[in-house]
mmCIF file of C-alpha atoms in Angstrom:
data_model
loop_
_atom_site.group_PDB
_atom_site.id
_atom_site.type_symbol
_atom_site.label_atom_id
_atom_site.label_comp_id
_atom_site.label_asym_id
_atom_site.label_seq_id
_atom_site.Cartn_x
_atom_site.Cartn_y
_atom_site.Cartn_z
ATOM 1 C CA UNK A 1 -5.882 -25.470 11.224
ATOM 2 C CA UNK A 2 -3.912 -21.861 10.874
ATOM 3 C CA UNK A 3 -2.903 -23.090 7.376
ATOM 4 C CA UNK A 4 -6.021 -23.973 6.610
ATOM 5 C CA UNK A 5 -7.240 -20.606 7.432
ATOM 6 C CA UNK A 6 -4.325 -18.906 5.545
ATOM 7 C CA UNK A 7 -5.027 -20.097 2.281
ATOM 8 C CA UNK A 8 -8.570 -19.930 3.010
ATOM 9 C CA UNK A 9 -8.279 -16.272 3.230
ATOM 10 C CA UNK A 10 -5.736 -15.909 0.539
ATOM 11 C CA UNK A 11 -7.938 -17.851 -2.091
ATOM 12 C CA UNK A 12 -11.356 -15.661 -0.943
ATOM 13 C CA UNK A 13 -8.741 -12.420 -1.351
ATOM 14 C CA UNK A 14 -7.591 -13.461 -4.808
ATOM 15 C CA UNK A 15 -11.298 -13.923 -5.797
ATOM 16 C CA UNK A 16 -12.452 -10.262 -4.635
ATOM 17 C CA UNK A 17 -9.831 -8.361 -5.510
ATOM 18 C CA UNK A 18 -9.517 -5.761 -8.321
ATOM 19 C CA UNK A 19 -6.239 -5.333 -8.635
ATOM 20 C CA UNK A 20 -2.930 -6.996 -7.970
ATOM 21 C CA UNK A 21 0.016 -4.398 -7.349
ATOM 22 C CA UNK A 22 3.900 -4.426 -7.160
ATOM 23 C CA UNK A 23 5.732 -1.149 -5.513
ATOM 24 C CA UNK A 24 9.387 0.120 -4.792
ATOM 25 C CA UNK A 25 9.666 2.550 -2.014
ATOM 26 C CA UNK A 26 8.157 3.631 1.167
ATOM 27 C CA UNK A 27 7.602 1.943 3.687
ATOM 28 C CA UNK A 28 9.716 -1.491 3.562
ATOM 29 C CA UNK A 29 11.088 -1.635 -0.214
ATOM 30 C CA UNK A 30 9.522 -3.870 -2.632
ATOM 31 C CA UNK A 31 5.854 -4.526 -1.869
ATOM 32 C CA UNK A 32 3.107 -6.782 -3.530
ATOM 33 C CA UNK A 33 -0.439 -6.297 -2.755
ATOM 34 C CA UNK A 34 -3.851 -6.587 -3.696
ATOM 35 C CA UNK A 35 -6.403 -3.685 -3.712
ATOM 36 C CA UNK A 36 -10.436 -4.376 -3.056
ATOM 37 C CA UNK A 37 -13.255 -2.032 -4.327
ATOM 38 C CA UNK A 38 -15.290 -1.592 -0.639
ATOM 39 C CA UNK A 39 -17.660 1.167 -2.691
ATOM 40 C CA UNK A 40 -17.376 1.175 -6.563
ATOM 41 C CA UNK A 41 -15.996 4.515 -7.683
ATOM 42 C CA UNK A 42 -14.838 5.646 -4.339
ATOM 43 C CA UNK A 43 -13.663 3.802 -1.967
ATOM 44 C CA UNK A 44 -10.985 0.822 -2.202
ATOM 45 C CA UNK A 45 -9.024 -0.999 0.546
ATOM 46 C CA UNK A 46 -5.760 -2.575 -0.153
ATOM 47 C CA UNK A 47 -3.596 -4.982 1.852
ATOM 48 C CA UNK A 48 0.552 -5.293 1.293
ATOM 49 C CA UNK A 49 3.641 -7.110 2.000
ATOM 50 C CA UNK A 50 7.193 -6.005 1.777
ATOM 51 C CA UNK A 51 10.837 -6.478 2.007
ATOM 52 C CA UNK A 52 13.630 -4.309 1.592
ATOM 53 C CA UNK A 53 17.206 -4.199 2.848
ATOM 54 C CA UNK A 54 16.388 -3.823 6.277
ATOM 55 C CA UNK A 55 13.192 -4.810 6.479
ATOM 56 C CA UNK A 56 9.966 -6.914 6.286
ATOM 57 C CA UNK A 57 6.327 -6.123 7.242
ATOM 58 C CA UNK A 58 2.906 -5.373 5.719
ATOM 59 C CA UNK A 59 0.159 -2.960 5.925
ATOM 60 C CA UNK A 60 -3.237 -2.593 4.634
ATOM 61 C CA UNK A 61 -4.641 1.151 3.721
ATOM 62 C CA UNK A 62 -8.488 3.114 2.936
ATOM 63 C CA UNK A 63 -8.071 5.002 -0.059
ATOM 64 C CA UNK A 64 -10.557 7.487 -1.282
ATOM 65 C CA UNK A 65 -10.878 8.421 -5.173
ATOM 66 C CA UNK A 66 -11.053 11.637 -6.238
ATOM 67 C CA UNK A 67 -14.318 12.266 -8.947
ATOM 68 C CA UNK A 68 -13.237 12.735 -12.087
ATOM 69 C CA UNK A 69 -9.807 12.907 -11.071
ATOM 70 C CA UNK A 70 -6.514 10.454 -11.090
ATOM 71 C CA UNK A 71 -6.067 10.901 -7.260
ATOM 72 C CA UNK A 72 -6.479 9.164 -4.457
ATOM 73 C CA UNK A 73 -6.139 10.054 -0.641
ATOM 74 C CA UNK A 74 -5.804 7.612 2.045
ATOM 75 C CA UNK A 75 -4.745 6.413 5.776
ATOM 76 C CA UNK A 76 -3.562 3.134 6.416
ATOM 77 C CA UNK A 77 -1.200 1.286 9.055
ATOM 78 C CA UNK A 78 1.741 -0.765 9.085
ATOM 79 C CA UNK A 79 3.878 -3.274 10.943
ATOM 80 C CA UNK A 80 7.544 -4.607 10.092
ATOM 81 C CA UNK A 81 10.729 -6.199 11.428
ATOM 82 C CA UNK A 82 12.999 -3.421 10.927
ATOM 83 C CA UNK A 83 12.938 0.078 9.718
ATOM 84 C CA UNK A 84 10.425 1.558 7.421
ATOM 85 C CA UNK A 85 11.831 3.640 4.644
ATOM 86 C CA UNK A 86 11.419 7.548 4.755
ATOM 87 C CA UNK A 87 13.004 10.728 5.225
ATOM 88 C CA UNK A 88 14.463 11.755 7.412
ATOM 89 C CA UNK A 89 16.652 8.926 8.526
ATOM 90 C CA UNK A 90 16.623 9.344 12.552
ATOM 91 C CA UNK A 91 12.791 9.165 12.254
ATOM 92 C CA UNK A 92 12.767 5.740 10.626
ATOM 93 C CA UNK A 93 10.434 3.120 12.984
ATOM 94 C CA UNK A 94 8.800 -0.143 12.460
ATOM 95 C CA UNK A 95 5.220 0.744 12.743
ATOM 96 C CA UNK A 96 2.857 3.276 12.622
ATOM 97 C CA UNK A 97 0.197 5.125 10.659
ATOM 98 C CA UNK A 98 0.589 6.533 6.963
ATOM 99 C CA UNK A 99 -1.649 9.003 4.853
ATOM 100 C CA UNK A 100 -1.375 8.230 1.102
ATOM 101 C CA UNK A 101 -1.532 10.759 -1.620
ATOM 102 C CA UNK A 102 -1.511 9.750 -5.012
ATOM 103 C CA UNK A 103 -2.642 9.788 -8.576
ATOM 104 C CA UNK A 104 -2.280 7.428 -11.769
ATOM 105 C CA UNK A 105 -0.273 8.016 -14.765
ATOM 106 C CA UNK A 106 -2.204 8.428 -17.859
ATOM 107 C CA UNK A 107 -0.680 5.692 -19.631
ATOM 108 C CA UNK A 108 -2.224 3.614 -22.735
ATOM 109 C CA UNK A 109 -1.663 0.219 -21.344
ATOM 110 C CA UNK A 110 -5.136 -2.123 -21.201
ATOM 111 C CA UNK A 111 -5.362 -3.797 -17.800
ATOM 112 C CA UNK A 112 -2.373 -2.171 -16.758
ATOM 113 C CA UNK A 113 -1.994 1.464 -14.731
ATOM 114 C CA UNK A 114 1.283 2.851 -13.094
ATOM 115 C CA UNK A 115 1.043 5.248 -10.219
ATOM 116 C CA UNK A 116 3.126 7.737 -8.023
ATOM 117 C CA UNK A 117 2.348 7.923 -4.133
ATOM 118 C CA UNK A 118 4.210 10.411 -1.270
ATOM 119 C CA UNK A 119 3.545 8.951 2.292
ATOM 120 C CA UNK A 120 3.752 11.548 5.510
ATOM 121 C CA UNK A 121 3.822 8.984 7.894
ATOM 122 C CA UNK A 122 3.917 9.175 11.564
ATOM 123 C CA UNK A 123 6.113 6.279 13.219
ATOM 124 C CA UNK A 124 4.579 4.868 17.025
ATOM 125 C CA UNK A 125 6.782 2.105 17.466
ATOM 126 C CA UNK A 126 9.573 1.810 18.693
ATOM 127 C CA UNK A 127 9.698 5.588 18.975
ATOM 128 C CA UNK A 128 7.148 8.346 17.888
ATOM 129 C CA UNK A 129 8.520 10.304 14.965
ATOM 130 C CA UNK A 130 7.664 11.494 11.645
ATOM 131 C CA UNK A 131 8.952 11.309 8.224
ATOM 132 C CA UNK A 132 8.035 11.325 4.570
ATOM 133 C CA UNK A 133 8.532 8.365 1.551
ATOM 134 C CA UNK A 134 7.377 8.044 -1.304
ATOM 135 C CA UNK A 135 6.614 4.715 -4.133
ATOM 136 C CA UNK A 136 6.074 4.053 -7.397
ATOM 137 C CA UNK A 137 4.049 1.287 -8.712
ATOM 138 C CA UNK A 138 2.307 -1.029 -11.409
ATOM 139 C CA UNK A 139 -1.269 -2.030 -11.026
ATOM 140 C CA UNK A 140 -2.440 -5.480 -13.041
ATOM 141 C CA UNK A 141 -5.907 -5.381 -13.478
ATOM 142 C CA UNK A 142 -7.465 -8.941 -12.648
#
């Protein structure tokens, strides 16, 4: 029945979401996710998976857009196996909170964006901490 459910909810996902995105950086590495408009023109939601070196986790995030703008600001959570990557290294955890700030690059690609994001992010588990990563990305339009 949990399988069932799975690809239930991967196939409804698939179906409502916007975009499809692949990262490399903070928090676990590589990541692959799917972004959701939840108000058209200014609010979208995104869920992600990752795996890196060390580790392997997901996250999902609120992001705000900007009017007339390429940025975005958001807040989002996450969860892994190991260490999330950021600065400083002593501060690295496997879960906590994350504010996103980030903007599109103006490229002329149809379908197709790339973006920049920087990620304070505040670490809860196993210890509280703080620290700072960053990502770059590519956004497939579906």
């Amino acid at each position: 029945m949990r399988r069932w459910l799975v690809a239930a909810l991967l196939v409804s996902a698939l179906g409502l979401a916007q975009r499809a995105e692949v990262s490399l950086g903070s928090p676990f590495g590589v990541q692959g996710g799917l972004r959701f408009p939840l108000l058209p023109l200014l609010l979208d939601g995104r869920v992600y998976g990752g795996m890196g070196l060390e580790a392997l986790g997901g996250g999902a995030d609120l992001l705000l857009k900007l009017p007339l703008t390429d940025l975005y600001l958001g807040l989002g959570g996450f969860y892994g196996t190991g260490p999330a990557l950021t600065l400083p290294q002593d501060a690295r955890g496997q879960g906590g909170l994350r504010a996103v700030l980030g903007t599109w690059l103006n490229l002329p690609l149809p379908l197709v964006g790339v973006y920049v994001e920087v990620h304070p992010t505040l670490y809860l588990v196993p210890n509280a901490g703080f620290g700072v990563g960053a990502a770059v990305g590519v956004s497939l339009g579906l």
